[in-house]
Amino acid sequence: MPFTIKRALQWWARERADELALSVDGAPCTFAALYDWSARIGAFLQARGVRPGDRVSMVAMNSLSYAALIFGVMRIGAIGAPINFRSTPSEIAAAFEALTPSLVLADEERMAAVRDAAGDITVLSLHEIEALRECPSVAIAHEPAPDDAAFIIGTSGSTGRAKGVVYSHRTVMTYAAEFAITQPLCGAGSRVFSPGPFSSSSGYLLLNEFIALGATLFIESQFRPERALDLLVGEKITTFQAAPIFFERIAALPAFAGADLSSLHFAQAAGARVPPALLRTWQDKGVVLRHAYGSTEAGGGWAAQLDTALSAPEKCGRGGMFTEYAIRGADGGFARAGETGEILVRSACLTPGYWNNPEATCEAIKDGWLHTGDIGLMDADGNLTFVDRLKDIIISGGLNISASEVESVINEVEGVSEVAVIAARDADFGETPLAIVHGDASRFTVQAIIARCTEKLARYKTPRYVVIEPAPLPRLPSGKISKPALRERYGDAGARLQKVR
């Protein structure tokens, strides 16, 4: 019997046919309806020439039609290749060049930008997917294999060139099984709030994971803290996984103090260091907020077990049943307990590799270990503590931003000699880009820098803070700009600098 997402969906469509599988912005869909709808979508895609192994890209905000499309693509052996809905036409075009999709679907708000970028690629509206919801049933003969690619998730690298992380049916199902075995209350019948966009692993992976487990997912097209708290309370959510900023914004609401969160069994924060005060705030509500570590390439994230979350909440735990951590020391070998070094991950959930990029795959995965580019340390019990990122990545609202990508755009502005982009603390998004620029200030303005970024980059990547330095930026002995020095200099930028947009 194939160990696939399709088989899991088929099982729950029979065993929990009339139970709620999904609710997106309040629009419901049962397991049986999702299974039937996804078959009609698959037949629709096949009629338009989509074959097993073809990439189907989506550029849209979360919606029920989008979720059904994800399973329709999977049913016929095609590969889902979502693109961030905030992307500019040039970013979309670059994604199309890397992914070479045979078909693209977009929502109305992004249709013009997608058509501008698509060239000869066929572009369809998500409205056509919605129209298939109540059509006659069809049968899909294709049966995916466990090691077939199911979807590709883009990830920002420190070089600025995005890479596509491949997820196979086996890696997704192994991740789901590992989670269900170690957290049995989070499986079939659990109620999950998932705020991540489908263009990220926090959206696309979690959708597949929890549908495969027979859970009910509550998903929103955009995160609003008031709505999130209403869902947690009103829908008696049992599982909530998100970046720390989402937990922070919910906790900041006046209504949080009186909210009944007694149903929330498993709360996981990942993607950035979790402030101790945030851990205490949720624990005061009776919710143990578990610090987690993971990455797109690792196939997911793993939270601390309850003993660690209670006794040492700053630690990320020991990995999973089929996942282990190690620390690479300065000599290239495994570091001893308490020594800081690069975090390594070895897992049955590990990506098979980057899409059409064997060189990057070989560089990242060596001897079965993923070299994450993050810094951490482990204690004698194997509990990991995340320290910092080696990779030059800013995480804003749970989305990764390559500092190098933003720097390359600002360097195009006439008169700019050097630029460094670092993270500034932000109350709404956790982090936001801060650009520190040096050059001939008579030839450029802050407004010109923002205009160039707005033209070339998605809005969330455009710096909210810009500093023009009269002196050259500090350098390391290697000649590289010293970002540690700049981070120290501008550690309080969010408090003392004025936002430029």
PDB file of N, CA, C and O in Angstrom, residues 345-389:
ATOM      1  N   VAL A 345      21.068  18.659  11.287  1.00  0.00           N
ATOM      2  CA  VAL A 345      19.846  17.872  11.470  1.00  0.00           C
ATOM      3  C   VAL A 345      19.922  16.632  10.586  1.00  0.00           C
ATOM      4  O   VAL A 345      20.245  16.724   9.393  1.00  0.00           O
ATOM      5  N   ARG A 346      19.612  15.481  11.173  1.00  0.00           N
ATOM      6  CA  ARG A 346      19.477  14.247  10.409  1.00  0.00           C
ATOM      7  C   ARG A 346      18.088  13.696  10.676  1.00  0.00           C
ATOM      8  O   ARG A 346      17.700  13.526  11.829  1.00  0.00           O
ATOM      9  N   SER A 347      17.327  13.437   9.604  1.00  0.00           N
ATOM     10  CA  SER A 347      15.924  13.096   9.800  1.00  0.00           C
ATOM     11  C   SER A 347      15.384  12.255   8.650  1.00  0.00           C
ATOM     12  O   SER A 347      15.809  12.415   7.493  1.00  0.00           O
ATOM     13  N   ALA A 348      14.437  11.410   8.971  1.00  0.00           N
ATOM     14  CA  ALA A 348      13.705  10.677   7.939  1.00  0.00           C
ATOM     15  C   ALA A 348      12.794  11.607   7.151  1.00  0.00           C
ATOM     16  O   ALA A 348      12.271  11.219   6.104  1.00  0.00           O
ATOM     17  N   CYS A 349      12.605  12.822   7.646  1.00  0.00           N
ATOM     18  CA  CYS A 349      11.758  13.812   6.982  1.00  0.00           C
ATOM     19  C   CYS A 349      12.557  14.762   6.086  1.00  0.00           C
ATOM     20  O   CYS A 349      11.987  15.664   5.463  1.00  0.00           O
ATOM     21  N   LEU A 350      13.866  14.580   6.039  1.00  0.00           N
ATOM     22  CA  LEU A 350      14.751  15.498   5.319  1.00  0.00           C
ATOM     23  C   LEU A 350      14.381  15.592   3.844  1.00  0.00           C
ATOM     24  O   LEU A 350      13.991  14.597   3.223  1.00  0.00           O
ATOM     25  N   THR A 351      14.509  16.784   3.272  1.00  0.00           N
ATOM     26  CA  THR A 351      14.212  16.964   1.853  1.00  0.00           C
ATOM     27  C   THR A 351      15.087  16.059   0.983  1.00  0.00           C
ATOM     28  O   THR A 351      16.257  15.823   1.306  1.00  0.00           O
ATOM     29  N   PRO A 352      14.544  15.554  -0.124  1.00  0.00           N
ATOM     30  CA  PRO A 352      15.400  14.849  -1.085  1.00  0.00           C
ATOM     31  C   PRO A 352      16.422  15.770  -1.741  1.00  0.00           C
ATOM     32  O   PRO A 352      17.412  15.293  -2.290  1.00  0.00           O
ATOM     33  N   GLY A 353      16.161  17.093  -1.681  1.00  0.00           N
ATOM     34  CA  GLY A 353      17.104  18.040  -2.252  1.00  0.00           C
ATOM     35  C   GLY A 353      16.420  19.270  -2.792  1.00  0.00           C
ATOM     36  O   GLY A 353      15.199  19.449  -2.675  1.00  0.00           O
ATOM     37  N   TYR A 354      17.211  20.162  -3.352  1.00  0.00           N
ATOM     38  CA  TYR A 354      16.692  21.363  -3.987  1.00  0.00           C
ATOM     39  C   TYR A 354      16.298  21.063  -5.429  1.00  0.00           C
ATOM     40  O   TYR A 354      16.957  20.278  -6.110  1.00  0.00           O
ATOM     41  N   TRP A 355      15.254  21.706  -5.888  1.00  0.00           N
ATOM     42  CA  TRP A 355      14.752  21.472  -7.231  1.00  0.00           C
ATOM     43  C   TRP A 355      15.786  21.908  -8.277  1.00  0.00           C
ATOM     44  O   TRP A 355      16.204  23.060  -8.300  1.00  0.00           O
ATOM     45  N   ASN A 356      16.191  20.970  -9.117  1.00  0.00           N
ATOM     46  CA  ASN A 356      17.127  21.243 -10.222  1.00  0.00           C
ATOM     47  C   ASN A 356      18.389  21.958  -9.763  1.00  0.00           C
ATOM     48  O   ASN A 356      18.918  22.822 -10.481  1.00  0.00           O
ATOM     49  N   ASN A 357      18.873  21.630  -8.573  1.00  0.00           N
ATOM     50  CA  ASN A 357      20.053  22.311  -8.046  1.00  0.00           C
ATOM     51  C   ASN A 357      20.901  21.304  -7.253  1.00  0.00           C
ATOM     52  O   ASN A 357      21.001  21.385  -6.024  1.00  0.00           O
ATOM     53  N   PRO A 358      21.519  20.346  -7.958  1.00  0.00           N
ATOM     54  CA  PRO A 358      22.285  19.318  -7.242  1.00  0.00           C
ATOM     55  C   PRO A 358      23.491  19.875  -6.496  1.00  0.00           C
ATOM     56  O   PRO A 358      23.884  19.335  -5.459  1.00  0.00           O
ATOM     57  N   GLU A 359      24.076  20.971  -7.003  1.00  0.00           N
ATOM     58  CA  GLU A 359      25.238  21.550  -6.326  1.00  0.00           C
ATOM     59  C   GLU A 359      24.848  22.075  -4.949  1.00  0.00           C
ATOM     60  O   GLU A 359      25.541  21.827  -3.948  1.00  0.00           O
ATOM     61  N   ALA A 360      23.727  22.796  -4.885  1.00  0.00           N
ATOM     62  CA  ALA A 360      23.277  23.322  -3.593  1.00  0.00           C
ATOM     63  C   ALA A 360      22.868  22.185  -2.661  1.00  0.00           C
ATOM     64  O   ALA A 360      23.085  22.261  -1.452  1.00  0.00           O
ATOM     65  N   THR A 361      22.289  21.133  -3.228  1.00  0.00           N
ATOM     66  CA  THR A 361      21.901  19.985  -2.407  1.00  0.00           C
ATOM     67  C   THR A 361      23.127  19.346  -1.760  1.00  0.00           C
ATOM     68  O   THR A 361      23.130  19.050  -0.554  1.00  0.00           O
ATOM     69  N   CYS A 362      24.168  19.141  -2.566  1.00  0.00           N
ATOM     70  CA  CYS A 362      25.403  18.533  -2.037  1.00  0.00           C
ATOM     71  C   CYS A 362      26.075  19.422  -1.002  1.00  0.00           C
ATOM     72  O   CYS A 362      26.695  18.928  -0.056  1.00  0.00           O
ATOM     73  N   GLU A 363      25.954  20.721  -1.178  1.00  0.00           N
ATOM     74  CA  GLU A 363      26.564  21.647  -0.216  1.00  0.00           C
ATOM     75  C   GLU A 363      25.824  21.644   1.116  1.00  0.00           C
ATOM     76  O   GLU A 363      26.430  21.751   2.178  1.00  0.00           O
ATOM     77  N   ALA A 364      24.486  21.480   1.056  1.00  0.00           N
ATOM     78  CA  ALA A 364      23.676  21.555   2.276  1.00  0.00           C
ATOM     79  C   ALA A 364      23.596  20.228   3.018  1.00  0.00           C
ATOM     80  O   ALA A 364      23.523  20.205   4.248  1.00  0.00           O
ATOM     81  N   ILE A 365      23.570  19.117   2.285  1.00  0.00           N
ATOM     82  CA  ILE A 365      23.386  17.803   2.899  1.00  0.00           C
ATOM     83  C   ILE A 365      24.634  16.962   2.672  1.00  0.00           C
ATOM     84  O   ILE A 365      24.950  16.592   1.544  1.00  0.00           O
ATOM     85  N   LYS A 366      25.328  16.667   3.757  1.00  0.00           N
ATOM     86  CA  LYS A 366      26.576  15.919   3.683  1.00  0.00           C
ATOM     87  C   LYS A 366      26.524  14.747   4.660  1.00  0.00           C
ATOM     88  O   LYS A 366      26.245  14.941   5.848  1.00  0.00           O
ATOM     89  N   ASP A 367      26.756  13.560   4.133  1.00  0.00           N
ATOM     90  CA  ASP A 367      26.737  12.341   4.960  1.00  0.00           C
ATOM     91  C   ASP A 367      25.421  12.193   5.719  1.00  0.00           C
ATOM     92  O   ASP A 367      25.389  11.728   6.871  1.00  0.00           O
ATOM     93  N   GLY A 368      24.326  12.613   5.068  1.00  0.00           N
ATOM     94  CA  GLY A 368      23.008  12.466   5.680  1.00  0.00           C
ATOM     95  C   GLY A 368      22.620  13.570   6.633  1.00  0.00           C
ATOM     96  O   GLY A 368      21.493  13.581   7.140  1.00  0.00           O
ATOM     97  N   TRP A 369      23.537  14.517   6.884  1.00  0.00           N
ATOM     98  CA  TRP A 369      23.262  15.618   7.815  1.00  0.00           C
ATOM     99  C   TRP A 369      22.983  16.902   7.042  1.00  0.00           C
ATOM    100  O   TRP A 369      23.743  17.279   6.156  1.00  0.00           O
ATOM    101  N   LEU A 370      21.900  17.588   7.412  1.00  0.00           N
ATOM    102  CA  LEU A 370      21.622  18.914   6.875  1.00  0.00           C
ATOM    103  C   LEU A 370      22.434  19.943   7.642  1.00  0.00           C
ATOM    104  O   LEU A 370      22.339  20.030   8.872  1.00  0.00           O
ATOM    105  N   HIS A 371      23.245  20.721   6.935  1.00  0.00           N
ATOM    106  CA  HIS A 371      23.996  21.826   7.531  1.00  0.00           C
ATOM    107  C   HIS A 371      23.118  23.072   7.433  1.00  0.00           C
ATOM    108  O   HIS A 371      22.951  23.648   6.364  1.00  0.00           O
ATOM    109  N   THR A 372      22.555  23.470   8.563  1.00  0.00           N
ATOM    110  CA  THR A 372      21.478  24.462   8.559  1.00  0.00           C
ATOM    111  C   THR A 372      21.964  25.895   8.377  1.00  0.00           C
ATOM    112  O   THR A 372      21.188  26.758   7.962  1.00  0.00           O
ATOM    113  N   GLY A 373      23.210  26.178   8.755  1.00  0.00           N
ATOM    114  CA  GLY A 373      23.660  27.559   8.752  1.00  0.00           C
ATOM    115  C   GLY A 373      23.203  28.334   9.968  1.00  0.00           C
ATOM    116  O   GLY A 373      23.344  29.553  10.026  1.00  0.00           O
ATOM    117  N   ASP A 374      22.656  27.639  10.962  1.00  0.00           N
ATOM    118  CA  ASP A 374      22.253  28.268  12.218  1.00  0.00           C
ATOM    119  C   ASP A 374      23.228  27.871  13.326  1.00  0.00           C
ATOM    120  O   ASP A 374      23.875  26.821  13.267  1.00  0.00           O
ATOM    121  N   ILE A 375      23.325  28.718  14.330  1.00  0.00           N
ATOM    122  CA  ILE A 375      24.228  28.485  15.451  1.00  0.00           C
ATOM    123  C   ILE A 375      23.431  28.025  16.668  1.00  0.00           C
ATOM    124  O   ILE A 375      22.365  28.566  16.969  1.00  0.00           O
ATOM    125  N   GLY A 376      23.956  27.017  17.361  1.00  0.00           N
ATOM    126  CA  GLY A 376      23.292  26.546  18.559  1.00  0.00           C
ATOM    127  C   GLY A 376      24.229  25.746  19.435  1.00  0.00           C
ATOM    128  O   GLY A 376      25.432  25.642  19.153  1.00  0.00           O
ATOM    129  N   LEU A 377      23.686  25.192  20.491  1.00  0.00           N
ATOM    130  CA  LEU A 377      24.446  24.311  21.384  1.00  0.00           C
ATOM    131  C   LEU A 377      23.491  23.290  21.969  1.00  0.00           C
ATOM    132  O   LEU A 377      22.274  23.487  21.980  1.00  0.00           O
ATOM    133  N   MET A 378      24.047  22.182  22.411  1.00  0.00           N
ATOM    134  CA  MET A 378      23.243  21.119  23.012  1.00  0.00           C
ATOM    135  C   MET A 378      23.719  20.833  24.422  1.00  0.00           C
ATOM    136  O   MET A 378      24.911  20.920  24.704  1.00  0.00           O
ATOM    137  N   ASP A 379      22.768  20.489  25.294  1.00  0.00           N
ATOM    138  CA  ASP A 379      23.155  20.122  26.654  1.00  0.00           C
ATOM    139  C   ASP A 379      23.419  18.613  26.720  1.00  0.00           C
ATOM    140  O   ASP A 379      23.325  17.889  25.721  1.00  0.00           O
ATOM    141  N   ALA A 380      23.745  18.133  27.891  1.00  0.00           N
ATOM    142  CA  ALA A 380      24.112  16.721  28.051  1.00  0.00           C
ATOM    143  C   ALA A 380      22.948  15.780  27.763  1.00  0.00           C
ATOM    144  O   ALA A 380      23.165  14.600  27.459  1.00  0.00           O
ATOM    145  N   ASP A 381      21.709  16.279  27.831  1.00  0.00           N
ATOM    146  CA  ASP A 381      20.532  15.459  27.546  1.00  0.00           C
ATOM    147  C   ASP A 381      20.113  15.518  26.083  1.00  0.00           C
ATOM    148  O   ASP A 381      19.103  14.913  25.709  1.00  0.00           O
ATOM    149  N   GLY A 382      20.857  16.264  25.277  1.00  0.00           N
ATOM    150  CA  GLY A 382      20.534  16.369  23.853  1.00  0.00           C
ATOM    151  C   GLY A 382      19.566  17.468  23.514  1.00  0.00           C
ATOM    152  O   GLY A 382      19.126  17.573  22.355  1.00  0.00           O
ATOM    153  N   ASN A 383      19.215  18.332  24.471  1.00  0.00           N
ATOM    154  CA  ASN A 383      18.325  19.452  24.194  1.00  0.00           C
ATOM    155  C   ASN A 383      19.080  20.564  23.473  1.00  0.00           C
ATOM    156  O   ASN A 383      20.161  20.979  23.903  1.00  0.00           O
ATOM    157  N   LEU A 384      18.471  21.047  22.398  1.00  0.00           N
ATOM    158  CA  LEU A 384      19.090  22.078  21.571  1.00  0.00           C
ATOM    159  C   LEU A 384      18.672  23.469  22.041  1.00  0.00           C
ATOM    160  O   LEU A 384      17.504  23.704  22.373  1.00  0.00           O
ATOM    161  N   THR A 385      19.627  24.393  22.041  1.00  0.00           N
ATOM    162  CA  THR A 385      19.338  25.806  22.241  1.00  0.00           C
ATOM    163  C   THR A 385      19.758  26.558  20.983  1.00  0.00           C
ATOM    164  O   THR A 385      20.909  26.465  20.554  1.00  0.00           O
ATOM    165  N   PHE A 386      18.808  27.250  20.373  1.00  0.00           N
ATOM    166  CA  PHE A 386      19.101  28.066  19.193  1.00  0.00           C
ATOM    167  C   PHE A 386      19.740  29.371  19.651  1.00  0.00           C
ATOM    168  O   PHE A 386      19.232  30.047  20.544  1.00  0.00           O
ATOM    169  N   VAL A 387      20.874  29.747  19.026  1.00  0.00           N
ATOM    170  CA  VAL A 387      21.614  30.939  19.433  1.00  0.00           C
ATOM    171  C   VAL A 387      21.464  32.062  18.422  1.00  0.00           C
ATOM    172  O   VAL A 387      21.123  33.188  18.751  1.00  0.00           O
ATOM    173  N   ASP A 388      21.720  31.781  17.151  1.00  0.00           N
ATOM    174  CA  ASP A 388      21.711  32.837  16.138  1.00  0.00           C
ATOM    175  C   ASP A 388      21.699  32.190  14.763  1.00  0.00           C
ATOM    176  O   ASP A 388      21.841  30.977  14.623  1.00  0.00           O
ATOM    177  N   ARG A 389      21.554  33.025  13.741  1.00  0.00           N
ATOM    178  CA  ARG A 389      21.589  32.539  12.375  1.00  0.00           C
ATOM    179  C   ARG A 389      22.923  32.877  11.730  1.00  0.00           C
ATOM    180  O   ARG A 389      23.350  34.041  11.727  1.00  0.00           O
TER     181      ARG A 389
END
